[in-house]
XYZ file of C-alpha atoms in Angstrom:
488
model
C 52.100 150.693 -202.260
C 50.828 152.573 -205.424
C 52.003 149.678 -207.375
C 49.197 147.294 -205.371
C 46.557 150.134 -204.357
C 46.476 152.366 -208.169
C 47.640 149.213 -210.252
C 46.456 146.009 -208.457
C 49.900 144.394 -208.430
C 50.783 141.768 -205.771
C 52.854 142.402 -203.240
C 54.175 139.126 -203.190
C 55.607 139.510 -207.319
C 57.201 142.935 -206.644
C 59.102 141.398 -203.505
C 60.248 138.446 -206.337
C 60.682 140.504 -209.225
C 63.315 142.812 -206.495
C 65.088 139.783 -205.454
C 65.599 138.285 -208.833
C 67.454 142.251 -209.571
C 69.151 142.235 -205.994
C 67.129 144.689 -204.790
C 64.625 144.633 -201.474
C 61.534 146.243 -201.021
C 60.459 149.074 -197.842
C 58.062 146.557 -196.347
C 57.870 148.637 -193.219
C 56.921 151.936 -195.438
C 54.712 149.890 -197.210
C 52.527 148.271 -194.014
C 52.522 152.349 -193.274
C 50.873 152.904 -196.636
C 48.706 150.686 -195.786
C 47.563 151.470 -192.143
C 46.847 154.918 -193.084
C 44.604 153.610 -196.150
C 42.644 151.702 -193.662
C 42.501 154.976 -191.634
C 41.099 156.784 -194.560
C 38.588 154.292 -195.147
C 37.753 154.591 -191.355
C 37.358 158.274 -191.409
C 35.131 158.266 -194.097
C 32.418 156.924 -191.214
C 33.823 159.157 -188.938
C 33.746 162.295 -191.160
C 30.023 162.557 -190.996
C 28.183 164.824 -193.058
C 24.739 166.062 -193.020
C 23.729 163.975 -196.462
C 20.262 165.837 -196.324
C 20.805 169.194 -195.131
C 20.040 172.592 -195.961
C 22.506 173.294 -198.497
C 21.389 170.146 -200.576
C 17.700 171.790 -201.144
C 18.480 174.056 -203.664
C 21.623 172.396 -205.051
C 20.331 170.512 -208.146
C 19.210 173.948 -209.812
C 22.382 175.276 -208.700
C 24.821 172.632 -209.666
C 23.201 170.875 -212.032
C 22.949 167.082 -212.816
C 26.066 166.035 -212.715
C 27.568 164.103 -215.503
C 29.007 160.263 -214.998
C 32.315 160.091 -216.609
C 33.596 156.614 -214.762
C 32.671 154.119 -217.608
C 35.671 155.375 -219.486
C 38.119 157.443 -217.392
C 39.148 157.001 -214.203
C 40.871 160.579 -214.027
C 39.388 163.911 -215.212
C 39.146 168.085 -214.743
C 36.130 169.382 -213.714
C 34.968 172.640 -212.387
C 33.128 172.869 -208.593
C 29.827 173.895 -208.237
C 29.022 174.024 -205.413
C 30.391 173.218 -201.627
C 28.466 171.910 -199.010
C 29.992 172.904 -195.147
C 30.101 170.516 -192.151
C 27.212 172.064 -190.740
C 25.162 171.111 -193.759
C 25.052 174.709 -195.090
C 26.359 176.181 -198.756
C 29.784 177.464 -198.599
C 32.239 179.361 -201.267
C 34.964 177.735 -199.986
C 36.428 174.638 -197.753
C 39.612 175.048 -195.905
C 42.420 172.907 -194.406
C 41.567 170.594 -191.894
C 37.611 170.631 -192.863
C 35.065 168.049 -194.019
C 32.929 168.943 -197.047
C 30.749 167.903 -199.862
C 31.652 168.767 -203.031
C 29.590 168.598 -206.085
C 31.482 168.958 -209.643
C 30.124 169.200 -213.718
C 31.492 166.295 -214.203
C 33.371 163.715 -212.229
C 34.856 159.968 -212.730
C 33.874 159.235 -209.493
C 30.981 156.221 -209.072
C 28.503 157.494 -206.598
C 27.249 154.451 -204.183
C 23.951 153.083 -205.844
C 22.386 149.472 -206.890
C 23.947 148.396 -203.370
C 28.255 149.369 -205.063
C 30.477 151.488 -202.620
C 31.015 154.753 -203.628
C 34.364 155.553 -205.258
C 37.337 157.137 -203.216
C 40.564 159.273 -204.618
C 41.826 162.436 -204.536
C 40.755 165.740 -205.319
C 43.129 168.830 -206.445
C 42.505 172.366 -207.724
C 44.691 175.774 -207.557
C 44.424 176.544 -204.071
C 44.870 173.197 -202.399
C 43.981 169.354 -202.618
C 42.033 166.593 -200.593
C 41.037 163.660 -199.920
C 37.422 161.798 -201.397
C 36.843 159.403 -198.514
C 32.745 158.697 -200.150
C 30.863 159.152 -202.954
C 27.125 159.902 -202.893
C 24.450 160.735 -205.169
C 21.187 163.292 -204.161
C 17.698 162.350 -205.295
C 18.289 164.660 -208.288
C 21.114 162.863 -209.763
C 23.915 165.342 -208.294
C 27.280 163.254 -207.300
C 28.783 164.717 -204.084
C 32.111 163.896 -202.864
C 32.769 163.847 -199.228
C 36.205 165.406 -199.514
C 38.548 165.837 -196.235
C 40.849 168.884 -197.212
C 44.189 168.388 -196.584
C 45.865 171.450 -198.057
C 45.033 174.994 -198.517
C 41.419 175.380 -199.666
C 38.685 174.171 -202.031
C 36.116 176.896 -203.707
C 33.482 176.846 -205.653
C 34.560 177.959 -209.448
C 37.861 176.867 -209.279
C 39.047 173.950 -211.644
C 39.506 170.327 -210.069
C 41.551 167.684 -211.032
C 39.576 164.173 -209.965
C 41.581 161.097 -209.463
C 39.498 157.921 -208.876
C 41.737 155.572 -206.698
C 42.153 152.799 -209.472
C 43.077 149.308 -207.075
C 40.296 150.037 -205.146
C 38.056 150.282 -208.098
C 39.081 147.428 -209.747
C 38.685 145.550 -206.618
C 34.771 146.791 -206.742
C 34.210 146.090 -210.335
C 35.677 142.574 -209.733
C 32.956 142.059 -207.041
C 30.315 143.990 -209.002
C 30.431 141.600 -212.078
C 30.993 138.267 -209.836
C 27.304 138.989 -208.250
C 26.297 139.085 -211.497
C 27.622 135.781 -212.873
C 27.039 134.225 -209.318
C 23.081 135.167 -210.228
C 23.316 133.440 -213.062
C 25.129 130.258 -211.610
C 21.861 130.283 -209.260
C 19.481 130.489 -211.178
C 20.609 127.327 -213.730
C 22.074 125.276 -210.489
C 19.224 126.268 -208.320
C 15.815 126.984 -210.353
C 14.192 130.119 -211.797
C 12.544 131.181 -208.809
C 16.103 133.068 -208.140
C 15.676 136.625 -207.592
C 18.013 139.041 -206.139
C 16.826 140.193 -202.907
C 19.713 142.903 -202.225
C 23.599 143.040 -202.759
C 26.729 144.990 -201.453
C 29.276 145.218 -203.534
C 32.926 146.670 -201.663
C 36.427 146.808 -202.418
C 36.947 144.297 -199.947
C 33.918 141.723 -200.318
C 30.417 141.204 -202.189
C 27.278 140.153 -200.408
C 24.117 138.934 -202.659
C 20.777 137.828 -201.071
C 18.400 135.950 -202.952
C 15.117 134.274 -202.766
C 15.053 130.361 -201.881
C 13.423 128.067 -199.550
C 16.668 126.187 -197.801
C 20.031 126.434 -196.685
C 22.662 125.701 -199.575
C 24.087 122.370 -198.908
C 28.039 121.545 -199.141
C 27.663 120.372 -202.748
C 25.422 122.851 -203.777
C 28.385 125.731 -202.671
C 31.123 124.161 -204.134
C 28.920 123.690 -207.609
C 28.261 127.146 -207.585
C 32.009 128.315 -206.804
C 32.803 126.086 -209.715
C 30.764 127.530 -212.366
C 31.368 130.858 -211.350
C 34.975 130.469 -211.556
C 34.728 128.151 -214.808
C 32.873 131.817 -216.396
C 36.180 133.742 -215.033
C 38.405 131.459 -216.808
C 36.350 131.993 -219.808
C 37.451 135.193 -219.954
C 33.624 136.756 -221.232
C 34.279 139.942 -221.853
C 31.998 142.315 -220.906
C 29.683 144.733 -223.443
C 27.207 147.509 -222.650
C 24.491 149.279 -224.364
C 21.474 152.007 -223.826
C 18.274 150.041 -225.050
C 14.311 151.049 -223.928
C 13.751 149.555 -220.761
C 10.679 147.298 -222.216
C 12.635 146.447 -224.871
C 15.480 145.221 -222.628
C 13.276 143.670 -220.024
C 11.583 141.607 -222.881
C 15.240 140.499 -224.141
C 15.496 138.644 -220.713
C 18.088 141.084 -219.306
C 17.659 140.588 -215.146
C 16.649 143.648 -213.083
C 18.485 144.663 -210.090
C 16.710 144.787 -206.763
C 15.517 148.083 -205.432
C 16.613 149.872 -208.393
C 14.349 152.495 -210.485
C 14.817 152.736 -214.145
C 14.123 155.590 -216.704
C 12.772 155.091 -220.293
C 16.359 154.075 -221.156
C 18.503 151.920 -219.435
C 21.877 150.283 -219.198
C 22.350 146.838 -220.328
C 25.969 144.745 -219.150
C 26.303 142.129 -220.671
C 28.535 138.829 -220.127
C 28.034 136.754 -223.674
C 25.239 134.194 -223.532
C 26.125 133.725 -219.554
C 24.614 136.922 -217.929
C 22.701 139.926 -218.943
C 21.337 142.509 -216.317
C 20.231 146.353 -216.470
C 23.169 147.937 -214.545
C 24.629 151.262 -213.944
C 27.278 149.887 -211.628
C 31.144 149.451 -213.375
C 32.068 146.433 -214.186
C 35.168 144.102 -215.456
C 36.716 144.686 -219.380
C 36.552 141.073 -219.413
C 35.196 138.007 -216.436
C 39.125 136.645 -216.209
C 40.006 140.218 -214.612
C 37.869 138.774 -211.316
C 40.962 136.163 -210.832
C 39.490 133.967 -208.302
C 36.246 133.507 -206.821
C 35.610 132.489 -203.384
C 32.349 131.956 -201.362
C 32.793 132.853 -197.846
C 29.670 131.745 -196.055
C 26.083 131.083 -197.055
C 23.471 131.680 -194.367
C 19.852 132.628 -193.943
C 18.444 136.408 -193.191
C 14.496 135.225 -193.233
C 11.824 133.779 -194.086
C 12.670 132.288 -197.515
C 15.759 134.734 -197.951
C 19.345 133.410 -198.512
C 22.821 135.285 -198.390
C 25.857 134.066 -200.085
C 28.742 136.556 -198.610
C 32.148 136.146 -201.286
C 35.439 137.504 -201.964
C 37.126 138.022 -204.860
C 40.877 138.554 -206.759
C 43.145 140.248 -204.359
C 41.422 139.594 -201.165
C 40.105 135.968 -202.687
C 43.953 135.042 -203.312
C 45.365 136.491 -199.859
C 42.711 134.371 -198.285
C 43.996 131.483 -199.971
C 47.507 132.424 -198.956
C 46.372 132.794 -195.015
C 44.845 129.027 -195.479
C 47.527 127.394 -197.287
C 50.040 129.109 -194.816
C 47.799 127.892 -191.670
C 47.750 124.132 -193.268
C 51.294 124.193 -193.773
C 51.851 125.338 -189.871
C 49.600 122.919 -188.907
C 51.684 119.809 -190.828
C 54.626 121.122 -189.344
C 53.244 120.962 -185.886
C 52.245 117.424 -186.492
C 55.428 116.250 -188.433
C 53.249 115.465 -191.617
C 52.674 117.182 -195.129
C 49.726 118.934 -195.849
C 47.924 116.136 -197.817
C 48.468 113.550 -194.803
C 46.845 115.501 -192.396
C 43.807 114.217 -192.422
C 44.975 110.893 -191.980
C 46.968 112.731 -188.877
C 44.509 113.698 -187.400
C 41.905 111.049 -187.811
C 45.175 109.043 -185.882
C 44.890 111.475 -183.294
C 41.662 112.055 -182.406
C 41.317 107.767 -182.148
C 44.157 107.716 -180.006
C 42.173 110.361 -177.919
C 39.550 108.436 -177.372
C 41.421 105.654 -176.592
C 42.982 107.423 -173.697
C 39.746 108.932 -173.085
C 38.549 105.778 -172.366
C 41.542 104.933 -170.231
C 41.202 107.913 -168.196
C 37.791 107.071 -166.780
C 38.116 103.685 -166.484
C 40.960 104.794 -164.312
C 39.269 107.621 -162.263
C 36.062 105.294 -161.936
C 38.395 102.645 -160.251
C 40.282 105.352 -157.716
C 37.000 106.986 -156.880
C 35.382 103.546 -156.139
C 38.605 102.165 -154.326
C 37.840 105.123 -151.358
C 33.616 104.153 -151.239
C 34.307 102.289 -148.010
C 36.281 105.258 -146.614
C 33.143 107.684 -147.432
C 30.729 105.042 -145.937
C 32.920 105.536 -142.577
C 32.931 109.152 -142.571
C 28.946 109.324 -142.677
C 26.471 110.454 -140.024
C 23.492 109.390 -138.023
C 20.393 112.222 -139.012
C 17.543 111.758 -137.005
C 18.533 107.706 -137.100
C 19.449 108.300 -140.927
C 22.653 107.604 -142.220
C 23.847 110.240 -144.199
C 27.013 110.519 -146.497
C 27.941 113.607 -148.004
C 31.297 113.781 -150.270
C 33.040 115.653 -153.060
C 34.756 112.993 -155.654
C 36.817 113.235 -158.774
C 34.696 113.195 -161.724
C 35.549 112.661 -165.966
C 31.903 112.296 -166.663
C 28.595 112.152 -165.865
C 28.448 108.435 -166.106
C 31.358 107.769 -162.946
C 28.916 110.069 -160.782
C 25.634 107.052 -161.619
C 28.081 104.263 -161.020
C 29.408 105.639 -157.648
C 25.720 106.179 -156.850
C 24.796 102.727 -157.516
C 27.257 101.566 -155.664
C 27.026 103.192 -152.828
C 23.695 102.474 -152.230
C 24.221 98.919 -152.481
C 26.536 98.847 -149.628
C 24.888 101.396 -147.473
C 22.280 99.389 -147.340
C 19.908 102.098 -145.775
C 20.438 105.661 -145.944
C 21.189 109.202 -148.066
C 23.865 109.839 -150.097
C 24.373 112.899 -151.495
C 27.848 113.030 -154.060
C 29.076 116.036 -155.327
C 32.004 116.989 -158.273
C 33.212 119.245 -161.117
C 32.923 118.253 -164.337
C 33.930 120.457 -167.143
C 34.518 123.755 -164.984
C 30.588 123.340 -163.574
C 29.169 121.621 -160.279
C 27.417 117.984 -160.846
C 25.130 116.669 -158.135
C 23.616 113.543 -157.486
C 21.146 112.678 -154.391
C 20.583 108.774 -153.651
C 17.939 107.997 -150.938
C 17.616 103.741 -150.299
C 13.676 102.892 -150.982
C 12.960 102.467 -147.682
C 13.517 106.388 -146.915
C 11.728 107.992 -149.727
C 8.695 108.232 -147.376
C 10.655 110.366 -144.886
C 12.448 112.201 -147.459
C 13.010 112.731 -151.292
C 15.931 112.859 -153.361
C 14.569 115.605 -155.436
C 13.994 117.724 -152.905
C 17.350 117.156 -151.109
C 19.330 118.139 -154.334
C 17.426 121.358 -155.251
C 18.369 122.737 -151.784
C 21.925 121.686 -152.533
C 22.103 123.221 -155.646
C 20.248 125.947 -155.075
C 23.616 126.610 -152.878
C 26.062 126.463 -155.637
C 23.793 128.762 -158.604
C 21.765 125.692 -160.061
C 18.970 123.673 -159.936
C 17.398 120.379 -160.453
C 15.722 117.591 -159.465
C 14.378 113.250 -160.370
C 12.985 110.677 -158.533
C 12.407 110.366 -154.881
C 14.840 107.710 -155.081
C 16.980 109.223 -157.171
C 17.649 112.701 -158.833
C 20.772 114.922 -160.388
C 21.238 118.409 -160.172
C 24.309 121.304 -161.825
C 25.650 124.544 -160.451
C 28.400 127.109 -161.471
C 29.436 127.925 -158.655
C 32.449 125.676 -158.092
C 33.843 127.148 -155.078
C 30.453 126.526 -153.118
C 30.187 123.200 -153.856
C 32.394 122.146 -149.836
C 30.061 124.708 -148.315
C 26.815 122.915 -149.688
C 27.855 119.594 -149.035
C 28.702 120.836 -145.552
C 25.024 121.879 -145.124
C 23.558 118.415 -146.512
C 23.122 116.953 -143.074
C 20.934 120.265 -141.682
C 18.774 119.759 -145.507
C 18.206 116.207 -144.864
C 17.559 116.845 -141.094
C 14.888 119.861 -142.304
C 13.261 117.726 -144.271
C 12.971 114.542 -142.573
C 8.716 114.033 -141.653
């Protein structure tokens, strides 16, 4: 597990590089690991701590800014200053079992800004160690780390040993730099009008909204996957440098959304393909993203877009989960994965084919029984009435029975009830000669009324739905007192 969470190695090469040596690997230990990773990164919502509290007032003169050390190091010492307690006020000291925030001189830990996660590790000093489920950053530039303590005790003065937890980083950085050759893939493929309307950049997934009139069509996406993968095979490697902010704005380096700059500001740079202000961390090189994948593209408002990726490790186990689904799927249907389209364009013909068959079928046994229903009707008020649940495969068999029946009643109501699709469909016929007396619109809303629907048509003719499938004998029982109620 430290192999893939420090070091980003697959899974999948460790289990082949042990087999190739006869050895196995603890995949049982390792799914462990990996459930109580997920638990830490759960906790870190559930471990909530007053970010804004009274502790945090007077903690920038106390503690100091704190100084970034993450560009270069992923692992340093640094001395505490300062402890904030779980109820938000300053503390000396945190002990076992407690959540705190803890603010250092220096740390290698990325506090969440410009829309990237904050970093997560481990934390250890002379008296004890914990856990850094979040990294956050105050107003006045001090990074605190929402530490659960695990082991003895943390206090202010002692000397900490900060370890950022590296395959989680790299996953961010991966994400980090794809938004920013994915802006840049916008704005050639799409227009200048491109700007950034937000981000979120995570170990697991990036998200980047953007400015544009219309949904992103099929070719667009795969256009822009292409050239943003086509930069990650390039390789660019990355380069950074402090420059004046005017001076860097004027050098058409892109500004981030939301962000405030200083005088001087941080320029990353991706050769001639991409050049923001940025104090997020980043790639060596674009060929260390691996694989780029856009997961859905969908509107937030008016004129805003959101493009929601993934990248390396979780861009290549999604491909893994697909190509493992399509090869199920072939086996299922006795094919290989490049015939199944062909498979199932077979299949879904010879659907429809028995589709077909199917209703022809039912239409012919529901219209073999019509004089059978015509037998079983009764006399209303001198009406005759006929009220019967058929078989039904679609909407069209409940017309033709209607049609038919009324040619060979000859004069009377017919009222025809099924379900179709787990729902009740209703139709109410009344021959022209009736309508005067009484209307098939008015007959069917009382019906369905009595199995949770409504409706309505034509005096002649009118249709009419209901969920209630159960009610639908009850209802046509109570179609002779509806037609008799409303007969003037």
């Amino acid at each position: 597990f430290k192999l893939y969470d420090t070091f980003g190695f697959p899974v999948d090469i460790v289990r082949d590089m042990a087999r190739e040596k006869g050895f196995s690997i603890d995949e049982a230990g390792f799914n462990l690991a990996m459930d109580e990773q997920r638990c830490q990164s759960r906790q870190a919502g559930v471990c909530a701590l007053p970010e804004t509290a009274p502790g945090l007032k007077q903690l920038a003169a106390k503690a100091g800014k704190t100084e970034f050390l993450g560009y270069e190091t992923r692992q340093s010492d640094a001395k505490i200053t300062a402890i904030i307690a779980g109820d938000g006020a300053a503390a000396a000291r945190g002990g076992s079992g407690e959540c705190v925030l803890i603010a250092c001189a220096a740390t290698p830990f990325y506090a969440e800004s410009g829309g990237q996660s904050g970093d997560q590790g481990e934390i250890s000093g002379p008296r004890g160690r914990g856990r850094v489920l979040d990294t956050i950053k105050t107003a006045d530039g001090v990074f605190l780390h929402k530490v659960s303590v695990e082991d003895g005790e943390m206090a202010v003065g002692d000397t900490a040993q900060l370890r950022v937890t590296t395959g989680r980083r790299r996953d961010i950085a991966a994400n980090h730099s794809a938004t920013h050759l994915l802006q840049a893939v916008l704005r050639r493929t799409l227009g200048g009008h491109i700007k950034q309307a937000g981000s979120l950049v995570e170990a697991e997934r990036l998200r980047f909204d953007f400015t544009h009139f219309s949904a992103l069509s099929l070719d667009e996406l795969v256009e822009i996957e292409g050239l943003v993968n086509e930069a990650v095979r390039r390789n660019i490697p990355m380069a950074t440098k402090i420059m004046d902010r005017e001076a860097a704005q004027k050098s058409g380096a892109m500004a981030l959304f939301g962000e405030k700059y200083g005088d001087k500001v941080r320029v990353v740079g991706f050769g001639d393909f991409s050049t923001e202000l940025c104090g997020g961390t980043h790639v060596g090189a674009t060929g260390e993203i691996g694989l780029f994948k856009i997961i859905s593209e969908t509107g937030i408002s008016a004129g805003v877009r959101r493009i929601t990726a993934i990248t390396g490790r979780a861009a290549f186990a999604d491909y893994q989960k697909a190509r493992a689904e399509l090869t199920g799927l072939a086996d299922r249907l006795k094919c290989g994965p490049t015939e199944l389209t062909v498979k199932i364009n077979a299949l879904l013909l010879h659907q429809k084919e028995l589709e077909k068959e199917v209703a022809a079928l039912s239409s012919k046994l529901s219209l073999s029984g019509l004089d059978d229903m015509l037998a079983e009707s009764r006399d209303v008020q001198g009406v005759k009435v006929v009220a019967a649940q058929i078989t039904l495969d679609s909407p069209k068999t409940l017309r033709e029975i209607g049609d038919r029946m009324r040619d060979k009643i000859g004069s009377g109501v017919i009222v025809l009830g099924g379900e179709l699709n787990g729902k009740v469909a209703l139709l109410t016929v009344v021959t022209k000669d009736l309508t005067s007396k009484c209307q098939a619109g008015r007959i069917v809303k009382e019906v369905a009324a009595l199995v949770g629907g409504g409706g309505g048509g034509r005096p002649d003719m009118a249709q009419a739905g209901g969920t209630m499938v159960d009610k639908l004998p009850e209802a046509l029982a109570r179609v002779y007192d509806i037609v008799a109620g409303q007969m003037t």
